[in-house]
Amino acid sequence: MKRSAVRPSPLFLGLLAITVAGAVLTLFGDPESPIDDPVVIAGTVLFVLGGWAVSLCLHEFGHAVVAYKGGDYAVKARGYLTLDIRHYTDPIMSLVLPLVLLAFGGIPLPGGAVWINHHALRNKRVESLVSLAGPVSNLVLGALLSLSVLLFQPPAGLAAALSYLALLQILAFVLNILPVPGLDGWGVIEPWMSYQAQQFGAKARPWAPLVLFAVLLAFPAIAAIFFDLSYTVFGLVGGEPLWAGLGQGTFMFWR
């Protein structure tokens, strides 16, 4: 892939700047009680919301860049290689709704979408890798955020914010990798399925994720399995649940 194919948009850089500003704000809180400090709370909210928007861009960029290298050069013309969130989202369903649910402590929904011309991709392996690239970006980002806390031991306010955003990335990874039509896990295995199974997936794609979310909300035992698995992965990448819990409490300060 040519270097010129990837050009981060000013909007993406702005989201990145907001995220960094939030991280910096967490450093100016009361060292004796950083979690209850208004400055730390404001910084955490900015950092988590900005960081989630950045991760959404990286998730969809992961899909697009692998597709570009795999033969679908039209993703460049569609603006998917600019990391511009406007190219990945429907303003309400793909951005506002996931952020609102996130703000109220819900499961982080997969927010964006890129249109891939699967007929242009070289083979089934590339098709699978295109689908896998998005969740892997969440896993890698979650690991990097967790390791930054483990290795650099930042002040409490920043450690909590970093850990909570890391946990959200792992939750997004585990959710997206499930083999459910409409999620990336299904896309990984779909190229190897029979024609009938692919047709079923195409019909189920619009509503299957909604059924999954309803099941997670309605059946606590199933939700517990999902969260247990997510926390296991979180621990494997170096995450600290205590810090993540403090970060979540700071982010949802009104509770």
CSV table of C-alpha atoms in Angstrom, one decimal:
chain,number,residue,atom,x,y,z
A,1,MET,CA,0.0,0.0,0.0
A,2,LYS,CA,1.3,3.4,-0.9
A,3,ARG,CA,2.0,5.8,1.9
A,4,SER,CA,-0.1,8.5,0.4
A,5,ALA,CA,-3.2,6.2,0.6
A,6,VAL,CA,-3.5,6.9,4.4
A,7,ARG,CA,-4.2,10.6,5.3
A,8,PRO,CA,-5.7,11.2,8.8
A,9,SER,CA,-8.4,13.8,8.5
A,10,PRO,CA,-8.4,17.0,10.6
A,11,LEU,CA,-11.6,15.7,12.4
A,12,PHE,CA,-9.8,12.5,13.5
A,13,LEU,CA,-6.8,14.6,14.7
A,14,GLY,CA,-9.3,16.8,16.6
A,15,LEU,CA,-10.9,13.7,18.3
A,16,LEU,CA,-7.4,12.6,19.2
A,17,ALA,CA,-6.6,16.0,20.6
A,18,ILE,CA,-9.8,15.9,22.8
A,19,THR,CA,-8.8,12.5,24.1
A,20,VAL,CA,-5.3,13.7,25.0
A,21,ALA,CA,-6.7,16.8,26.6
A,22,GLY,CA,-9.0,14.6,28.7
A,23,ALA,CA,-6.0,12.6,29.8
A,24,VAL,CA,-4.0,15.7,30.7
A,25,LEU,CA,-7.0,17.1,32.8
A,26,THR,CA,-7.0,13.9,35.0
A,27,LEU,CA,-3.5,14.9,36.1
A,28,PHE,CA,-4.6,18.2,37.7
A,29,GLY,CA,-7.0,16.7,40.2
A,30,ASP,CA,-6.7,16.5,44.0
A,31,PRO,CA,-4.0,13.9,44.7
A,32,GLU,CA,-5.6,13.0,48.0
A,33,SER,CA,-9.0,12.2,46.4
A,34,PRO,CA,-8.6,12.2,42.6
A,35,ILE,CA,-11.7,10.1,41.8
A,36,ASP,CA,-14.1,12.6,43.3
A,37,ASP,CA,-12.4,15.7,41.9
A,38,PRO,CA,-14.5,17.6,39.3
A,39,VAL,CA,-11.4,18.2,37.2
A,40,VAL,CA,-10.6,14.5,37.1
A,41,ILE,CA,-14.3,13.7,36.3
A,42,ALA,CA,-14.3,16.1,33.4
A,43,GLY,CA,-11.0,14.7,32.1
A,44,THR,CA,-12.2,11.2,32.4
A,45,VAL,CA,-15.5,11.9,30.5
A,46,LEU,CA,-13.5,13.7,27.7
A,47,PHE,CA,-10.9,10.9,27.6
A,48,VAL,CA,-13.4,8.0,27.5
A,49,LEU,CA,-15.8,9.5,25.0
A,50,GLY,CA,-13.1,10.9,22.8
A,51,GLY,CA,-11.1,7.7,23.1
A,52,TRP,CA,-14.1,5.6,22.2
A,53,ALA,CA,-14.7,7.7,19.0
A,54,VAL,CA,-11.0,7.4,18.1
A,55,SER,CA,-11.2,3.6,18.6
A,56,LEU,CA,-14.3,3.5,16.4
A,57,CYS,CA,-12.3,5.1,13.6
A,58,LEU,CA,-9.4,2.7,14.1
A,59,HIS,CA,-11.8,-0.3,14.1
A,60,GLU,CA,-13.3,0.7,10.8
A,61,PHE,CA,-9.9,1.8,9.4
A,62,GLY,CA,-8.7,-1.7,10.2
A,63,HIS,CA,-11.4,-3.2,8.0
A,64,ALA,CA,-10.7,-0.8,5.2
A,65,VAL,CA,-6.9,-1.0,5.2
A,66,VAL,CA,-6.9,-4.8,5.0
A,67,ALA,CA,-9.5,-4.6,2.2
A,68,TYR,CA,-7.4,-2.1,0.3
A,69,LYS,CA,-4.3,-4.3,0.6
A,70,GLY,CA,-6.5,-7.3,-0.4
A,71,GLY,CA,-7.8,-5.8,-3.6
A,72,ASP,CA,-10.7,-3.5,-2.9
A,73,TYR,CA,-9.1,-0.2,-3.9
A,74,ALA,CA,-12.5,1.6,-3.9
A,75,VAL,CA,-12.2,2.0,-0.1
A,76,LYS,CA,-9.8,4.8,-0.7
A,77,ALA,CA,-12.3,6.7,-2.9
A,78,ARG,CA,-14.9,6.3,-0.3
A,79,GLY,CA,-12.7,8.1,2.2
A,80,TYR,CA,-12.3,5.1,4.5
A,81,LEU,CA,-8.5,5.5,4.7
A,82,THR,CA,-8.8,9.0,6.1
A,83,LEU,CA,-9.9,7.9,9.6
A,84,ASP,CA,-12.7,10.5,9.2
A,85,ILE,CA,-15.5,9.3,11.5
A,86,ARG,CA,-18.1,10.9,9.2
A,87,HIS,CA,-17.4,8.2,6.6
A,88,TYR,CA,-17.9,5.4,9.0
A,89,THR,CA,-21.1,6.3,10.8
A,90,ASP,CA,-24.8,7.1,10.6
A,91,PRO,CA,-25.0,10.1,12.9
A,92,ILE,CA,-27.8,8.6,15.1
A,93,MET,CA,-27.6,4.8,15.0
A,94,SER,CA,-23.8,4.6,14.6
A,95,LEU,CA,-22.5,7.4,16.8
A,96,VAL,CA,-25.1,9.1,19.1
A,97,LEU,CA,-26.8,5.9,20.3
A,98,PRO,CA,-23.7,3.9,21.1
A,99,LEU,CA,-22.2,7.0,23.0
A,100,VAL,CA,-25.4,7.5,24.9
A,101,LEU,CA,-25.5,3.8,25.9
A,102,LEU,CA,-21.9,4.0,26.8
A,103,ALA,CA,-22.5,7.0,29.0
A,104,PHE,CA,-25.1,5.1,30.9
A,105,GLY,CA,-22.9,2.1,31.5
A,106,GLY,CA,-24.2,-0.1,28.7
A,107,ILE,CA,-22.3,-2.6,26.6
A,108,PRO,CA,-20.2,-0.7,24.0
A,109,LEU,CA,-22.1,-1.2,20.8
A,110,PRO,CA,-20.2,-1.6,17.5
A,111,GLY,CA,-20.7,1.9,16.1
A,112,GLY,CA,-19.5,2.3,12.5
A,113,ALA,CA,-19.5,0.5,9.2
A,114,VAL,CA,-17.6,0.4,6.0
A,115,TRP,CA,-18.9,-1.0,2.7
A,116,ILE,CA,-16.5,-3.6,1.3
A,117,ASN,CA,-16.7,-5.0,-2.2
A,118,HIS,CA,-16.1,-8.7,-1.4
A,119,HIS,CA,-16.0,-9.6,-5.1
A,120,ALA,CA,-12.8,-7.4,-5.4
A,121,LEU,CA,-11.0,-9.3,-2.6
A,122,ARG,CA,-8.5,-11.8,-3.8
A,123,ASN,CA,-9.7,-14.9,-1.8
A,124,LYS,CA,-11.6,-16.2,1.1
A,125,ARG,CA,-8.7,-15.8,3.5
A,126,VAL,CA,-8.6,-12.0,2.7
A,127,GLU,CA,-12.3,-11.8,3.3
A,128,SER,CA,-11.9,-13.4,6.7
A,129,LEU,CA,-8.9,-11.1,7.6
A,130,VAL,CA,-11.0,-8.0,6.6
A,131,SER,CA,-13.6,-8.9,9.2
A,132,LEU,CA,-11.0,-9.9,11.8
A,133,ALA,CA,-9.1,-6.6,11.5
A,134,GLY,CA,-11.7,-4.5,13.3
A,135,PRO,CA,-12.0,-6.5,16.5
A,136,VAL,CA,-8.2,-7.1,16.5
A,137,SER,CA,-7.7,-3.3,16.5
A,138,ASN,CA,-9.9,-3.1,19.7
A,139,LEU,CA,-7.9,-6.0,21.3
A,140,VAL,CA,-4.6,-4.3,20.5
A,141,LEU,CA,-5.7,-0.9,21.7
A,142,GLY,CA,-7.1,-2.5,24.9
A,143,ALA,CA,-3.7,-4.2,25.5
A,144,LEU,CA,-1.7,-1.1,24.8
A,145,LEU,CA,-3.9,1.0,27.3
A,146,SER,CA,-3.6,-1.8,29.9
A,147,LEU,CA,0.1,-2.1,29.5
A,148,SER,CA,0.6,1.6,29.7
A,149,VAL,CA,-0.9,1.5,33.2
A,150,LEU,CA,1.1,-1.6,34.2
A,151,LEU,CA,4.4,-0.3,32.9
A,152,PHE,CA,4.3,3.5,33.7
A,153,GLN,CA,2.1,3.5,36.8
A,154,PRO,CA,0.4,6.9,36.1
A,155,PRO,CA,-1.4,8.9,38.8
A,156,ALA,CA,-4.7,7.4,40.0
A,157,GLY,CA,-7.0,9.5,38.0
A,158,LEU,CA,-5.3,8.8,34.7
A,159,ALA,CA,-4.7,5.1,35.6
A,160,ALA,CA,-8.5,4.7,36.2
A,161,ALA,CA,-9.4,6.4,32.9
A,162,LEU,CA,-6.9,4.4,30.9
A,163,SER,CA,-8.1,1.2,32.5
A,164,TYR,CA,-11.8,1.8,31.9
A,165,LEU,CA,-11.2,2.7,28.2
A,166,ALA,CA,-9.1,-0.4,27.9
A,167,LEU,CA,-11.9,-2.5,29.4
A,168,LEU,CA,-14.3,-1.0,26.9
A,169,GLN,CA,-12.0,-2.1,24.1
A,170,ILE,CA,-11.9,-5.6,25.4
A,171,LEU,CA,-15.7,-5.7,25.8
A,172,ALA,CA,-16.0,-4.5,22.2
A,173,PHE,CA,-13.5,-7.1,21.0
A,174,VAL,CA,-15.4,-10.0,22.7
A,175,LEU,CA,-18.8,-8.7,21.5
A,176,ASN,CA,-17.7,-8.2,17.9
A,177,ILE,CA,-15.9,-11.6,17.6
A,178,LEU,CA,-19.0,-13.5,18.5
A,179,PRO,CA,-20.2,-15.6,15.4
A,180,VAL,CA,-23.5,-13.7,15.1
A,181,PRO,CA,-24.8,-12.4,11.8
A,182,GLY,CA,-24.1,-8.7,11.6
A,183,LEU,CA,-21.0,-8.9,13.8
A,184,ASP,CA,-17.4,-9.3,12.7
A,185,GLY,CA,-17.1,-12.8,14.1
A,186,TRP,CA,-19.7,-14.0,11.6
A,187,GLY,CA,-17.8,-12.2,8.8
A,188,VAL,CA,-14.7,-14.1,9.7
A,189,ILE,CA,-16.3,-17.5,9.1
A,190,GLU,CA,-18.9,-16.6,6.5
A,191,PRO,CA,-16.6,-17.0,3.4
A,192,TRP,CA,-16.1,-20.6,4.3
A,193,MET,CA,-19.9,-21.4,4.8
A,194,SER,CA,-22.3,-23.0,2.4
A,195,TYR,CA,-24.4,-20.8,0.2
A,196,GLN,CA,-27.5,-21.5,2.3
A,197,ALA,CA,-25.8,-20.5,5.5
A,198,GLN,CA,-24.6,-17.2,3.9
A,199,GLN,CA,-28.1,-16.5,2.7
A,200,PHE,CA,-29.4,-17.1,6.3
A,201,GLY,CA,-26.7,-14.7,7.6
A,202,ALA,CA,-27.7,-12.0,5.0
A,203,LYS,CA,-31.4,-12.2,6.1
A,204,ALA,CA,-30.5,-12.2,9.9
A,205,ARG,CA,-27.9,-9.5,9.7
A,206,PRO,CA,-30.3,-6.5,10.4
A,207,TRP,CA,-31.9,-8.0,13.5
A,208,ALA,CA,-29.5,-10.7,14.9
A,209,PRO,CA,-27.3,-8.2,16.9
A,210,LEU,CA,-30.4,-6.6,18.4
A,211,VAL,CA,-31.6,-10.1,19.5
A,212,LEU,CA,-28.1,-10.7,21.1
A,213,PHE,CA,-28.3,-7.4,23.0
A,214,ALA,CA,-31.8,-8.3,24.2
A,215,VAL,CA,-30.6,-11.7,25.4
A,216,LEU,CA,-27.7,-10.1,27.3
A,217,LEU,CA,-30.1,-7.7,29.0
A,218,ALA,CA,-32.9,-10.2,29.7
A,219,PHE,CA,-30.8,-13.2,30.9
A,220,PRO,CA,-28.3,-12.3,33.6
A,221,ALA,CA,-26.7,-15.7,33.5
A,222,ILE,CA,-25.8,-15.3,29.8
A,223,ALA,CA,-24.6,-11.7,30.5
A,224,ALA,CA,-22.4,-13.1,33.3
A,225,ILE,CA,-20.7,-15.5,30.9
A,226,PHE,CA,-20.1,-12.6,28.5
A,227,PHE,CA,-18.6,-10.4,31.2
A,228,ASP,CA,-16.6,-13.2,32.7
A,229,LEU,CA,-15.0,-14.0,29.4
A,230,SER,CA,-14.3,-10.3,28.8
A,231,TYR,CA,-12.7,-9.8,32.2
A,232,THR,CA,-10.6,-12.9,31.5
A,233,VAL,CA,-9.3,-11.4,28.3
A,234,PHE,CA,-8.8,-8.1,30.1
A,235,GLY,CA,-6.6,-9.8,32.7
A,236,LEU,CA,-4.6,-11.6,30.0
A,237,VAL,CA,-3.7,-8.4,28.3
A,238,GLY,CA,-2.5,-6.9,31.7
A,239,GLY,CA,-5.7,-5.1,32.7
A,240,GLU,CA,-6.5,-4.3,36.3
A,241,PRO,CA,-10.2,-4.6,37.2
A,242,LEU,CA,-9.9,-2.4,40.2
A,243,TRP,CA,-8.6,0.5,38.2
A,244,ALA,CA,-11.2,-0.1,35.5
A,245,GLY,CA,-14.0,-0.1,38.2
A,246,LEU,CA,-12.7,3.2,39.6
A,247,GLY,CA,-12.6,4.6,36.1
A,248,GLN,CA,-16.2,3.5,35.4
A,249,GLY,CA,-17.3,5.1,38.7
A,250,THR,CA,-15.6,8.4,37.8
A,251,PHE,CA,-17.0,8.3,34.2
A,252,MET,CA,-20.6,7.7,35.5
A,253,PHE,CA,-20.2,10.4,38.3
A,254,TRP,CA,-23.9,10.9,38.7
A,255,ARG,CA,-24.5,7.4,40.1
